[in-house]
């Protein structure tokens, strides 16, 4: 097996890694915002529910959550939720989205609560509705403030995707383990590092650029 | 805004509960397999049972055997690479339908009979556990005494793990997700010996990537047999047994065995494992 073949196989696996990464972001960011509203809600049962969920998800290993999502429905209820060729990928996606939504929700909560109360009062005086206040006044300020912690989570997510291999999702580490490591080829393991370094490098540049674009009120 | 969010959360919650309880329609394994048109075999990749040829196609004795059985049943065989220690969880959750990968009819490494977890079909191939060491250490590690206290590796939840435990004590045995990764440890020099299936050792050790290793005859473990593991109480077991019988009668089994040079190890007395 030559360098070219190995690159193609690893790229295949990295495709799955990227897909898992992107889809997780797409679904977990909005879900995280909803959970953060839930945990800030004045309706106590809802805020307790959300905070308990966040506690459980942040308090248990992601690997365990992958097992629970993929195996438990079938074992306890006899339901095959994730069947077919994409079943394992979907199960991993569900686990990742729930997990990351909880982490994001706390970042959002921190960001939203950091905006001075006076701004809400000022908006009210100007006759803005709660919705208008949030979307036109508060949200962009929050985005600016939370960009750095979000970038941290996003970069962690890139590397966390490798955990999906515990339920045999064909991401890059699984491909490597099954096709190369098991045959005694060790160097592809270090080759994989290059994939991640490049990907995270691009993300870092992207976040740096965003931060610059958003720093328009700084003198 | 807040009310909308509350409502959405409630809907999500109710939906998830509904999904988990409504879908409990009980169908037998065979009905499910027939309906979807395939069964899924849980495998790990190793020669001669399930491995990739030079063109990247999955082949091997168990691969062809499973495909022949599937053809007999009028369905397709699919193969899913799994982490071997998770095999019962994979099976019970329905993620795979069969454990079909040189699966030894016998005991778990903790001494519990595997029949506690699965229903076995007819056994079909003979095997024994096999000691593998680095080629240059065969002389040194030549007896059960020499192995005592040495560091061992094996696949987690394999028969080999049990043998390794007996030889050197549980504390000295490290387990991995596949037999191949156990051999990797041996090559890397992290362990003194590995215990894996004879069938795998015979096909892979001493060649290619495993050229630095050698089969070591310091111990003579009892012989054992491979069978296919089905979910407990599954009606798939009987169906597969029927198909196996047909494949023996029409000579397909002998042909596949000959192709992989396993003729001498083929079980001839069907039903021995029952």
PDB file of C-alpha atoms in Angstrom, chain A residues 34 37-38 41-43 46 50 67 70-71 74-75 77-81 84-85 88 131 135 166-168 174 177-179 181-186, chain B residues 1-2 4-6 8-9 19-21 23-24 29 32 36 38 52 78 80-82 86 89-90 92-97 177 180 184 209-210 231:
ATOM      1  CA  UNK A  34     -32.554  27.659  23.103  1.00  0.00           C
ATOM      2  CA  UNK A  37     -32.890  30.834  27.183  1.00  0.00           C
ATOM      3  CA  UNK A  38     -34.380  27.890  29.031  1.00  0.00           C
ATOM      4  CA  UNK A  41     -36.082  31.535  32.128  1.00  0.00           C
ATOM      5  CA  UNK A  42     -38.027  33.035  35.011  1.00  0.00           C
ATOM      6  CA  UNK A  43     -40.320  30.014  34.809  1.00  0.00           C
ATOM      7  CA  UNK A  46     -38.023  25.107  32.961  1.00  0.00           C
ATOM      8  CA  UNK A  50     -32.397  22.970  31.565  1.00  0.00           C
ATOM      9  CA  UNK A  67     -22.827   4.435  23.953  1.00  0.00           C
ATOM     10  CA  UNK A  70     -26.455   4.197  20.063  1.00  0.00           C
ATOM     11  CA  UNK A  71     -26.951   1.078  22.154  1.00  0.00           C
ATOM     12  CA  UNK A  74     -32.141  -1.168  21.249  1.00  0.00           C
ATOM     13  CA  UNK A  75     -31.087  -2.895  24.451  1.00  0.00           C
ATOM     14  CA  UNK A  77     -36.766  -0.903  24.458  1.00  0.00           C
ATOM     15  CA  UNK A  78     -36.066  -3.137  21.479  1.00  0.00           C
ATOM     16  CA  UNK A  79     -36.203  -0.082  19.207  1.00  0.00           C
ATOM     17  CA  UNK A  80     -33.720   0.294  16.397  1.00  0.00           C
ATOM     18  CA  UNK A  81     -33.500   4.059  16.134  1.00  0.00           C
ATOM     19  CA  UNK A  84     -28.965   1.442   7.866  1.00  0.00           C
ATOM     20  CA  UNK A  85     -25.575   2.513   6.631  1.00  0.00           C
ATOM     21  CA  UNK A  88     -23.892   4.990  13.404  1.00  0.00           C
ATOM     22  CA  UNK A 131     -37.814  40.460  20.687  1.00  0.00           C
ATOM     23  CA  UNK A 135     -32.153  40.717  18.106  1.00  0.00           C
ATOM     24  CA  UNK A 166     -16.092   3.884  19.873  1.00  0.00           C
ATOM     25  CA  UNK A 167     -19.370   3.159  18.087  1.00  0.00           C
ATOM     26  CA  UNK A 168     -17.509   2.298  14.893  1.00  0.00           C
ATOM     27  CA  UNK A 174     -11.307   4.478  12.866  1.00  0.00           C
ATOM     28  CA  UNK A 177      -7.041   1.778  13.244  1.00  0.00           C
ATOM     29  CA  UNK A 178      -8.800  -0.750  11.042  1.00  0.00           C
ATOM     30  CA  UNK A 179      -6.822  -0.378   7.842  1.00  0.00           C
ATOM     31  CA  UNK A 181      -2.588   0.358  12.547  1.00  0.00           C
ATOM     32  CA  UNK A 182      -3.952  -3.183  12.587  1.00  0.00           C
ATOM     33  CA  UNK A 183      -1.480  -4.099   9.827  1.00  0.00           C
ATOM     34  CA  UNK A 184       1.478  -2.680  11.641  1.00  0.00           C
ATOM     35  CA  UNK A 185       1.628   0.691   9.861  1.00  0.00           C
ATOM     36  CA  UNK A 186       2.295   3.336  12.468  1.00  0.00           C
TER      37      UNK A 186
ATOM     38  CA  UNK B   1     -40.557  34.683  22.976  1.00  0.00           C
ATOM     39  CA  UNK B   2     -40.253  32.853  26.228  1.00  0.00           C
ATOM     40  CA  UNK B   4     -42.497  29.970  22.282  1.00  0.00           C
ATOM     41  CA  UNK B   5     -39.284  28.525  23.665  1.00  0.00           C
ATOM     42  CA  UNK B   6     -41.118  26.770  26.467  1.00  0.00           C
ATOM     43  CA  UNK B   8     -40.698  24.150  21.662  1.00  0.00           C
ATOM     44  CA  UNK B   9     -38.883  22.450  24.493  1.00  0.00           C
ATOM     45  CA  UNK B  19     -40.568   7.859  19.572  1.00  0.00           C
ATOM     46  CA  UNK B  20     -38.997   5.711  22.236  1.00  0.00           C
ATOM     47  CA  UNK B  21     -42.210   3.979  23.249  1.00  0.00           C
ATOM     48  CA  UNK B  23     -41.801   1.963  18.040  1.00  0.00           C
ATOM     49  CA  UNK B  24     -41.901  -1.094  20.300  1.00  0.00           C
ATOM     50  CA  UNK B  29     -35.375 -11.310  13.962  1.00  0.00           C
ATOM     51  CA  UNK B  32     -36.951  -8.086  10.285  1.00  0.00           C
ATOM     52  CA  UNK B  36     -35.008  -5.272   5.152  1.00  0.00           C
ATOM     53  CA  UNK B  38     -30.068  -8.169   4.716  1.00  0.00           C
ATOM     54  CA  UNK B  52      -9.349  -6.827   2.603  1.00  0.00           C
ATOM     55  CA  UNK B  78     -23.606  -6.894   5.265  1.00  0.00           C
ATOM     56  CA  UNK B  80     -19.867  -4.052  10.071  1.00  0.00           C
ATOM     57  CA  UNK B  81     -16.466  -3.606  11.621  1.00  0.00           C
ATOM     58  CA  UNK B  82     -16.973  -3.431  15.377  1.00  0.00           C
ATOM     59  CA  UNK B  86     -18.553  -4.253  22.481  1.00  0.00           C
ATOM     60  CA  UNK B  89     -23.850  -4.628  23.258  1.00  0.00           C
ATOM     61  CA  UNK B  90     -23.825  -4.392  19.452  1.00  0.00           C
ATOM     62  CA  UNK B  92     -28.398  -6.823  21.970  1.00  0.00           C
ATOM     63  CA  UNK B  93     -29.059  -3.324  20.657  1.00  0.00           C
ATOM     64  CA  UNK B  94     -29.735  -4.683  17.176  1.00  0.00           C
ATOM     65  CA  UNK B  95     -26.855  -2.747  15.643  1.00  0.00           C
ATOM     66  CA  UNK B  96     -25.589  -6.085  14.317  1.00  0.00           C
ATOM     67  CA  UNK B  97     -27.548  -9.317  13.870  1.00  0.00           C
ATOM     68  CA  UNK B 177     -10.082  -3.873  20.692  1.00  0.00           C
ATOM     69  CA  UNK B 180      -4.470  -7.156  15.215  1.00  0.00           C
ATOM     70  CA  UNK B 184       0.865  -4.301  17.127  1.00  0.00           C
ATOM     71  CA  UNK B 209       3.897  -6.450   8.395  1.00  0.00           C
ATOM     72  CA  UNK B 210       4.216  -9.238  10.962  1.00  0.00           C
ATOM     73  CA  UNK B 231     -29.189 -12.955  19.715  1.00  0.00           C
TER      74      UNK B 231
END
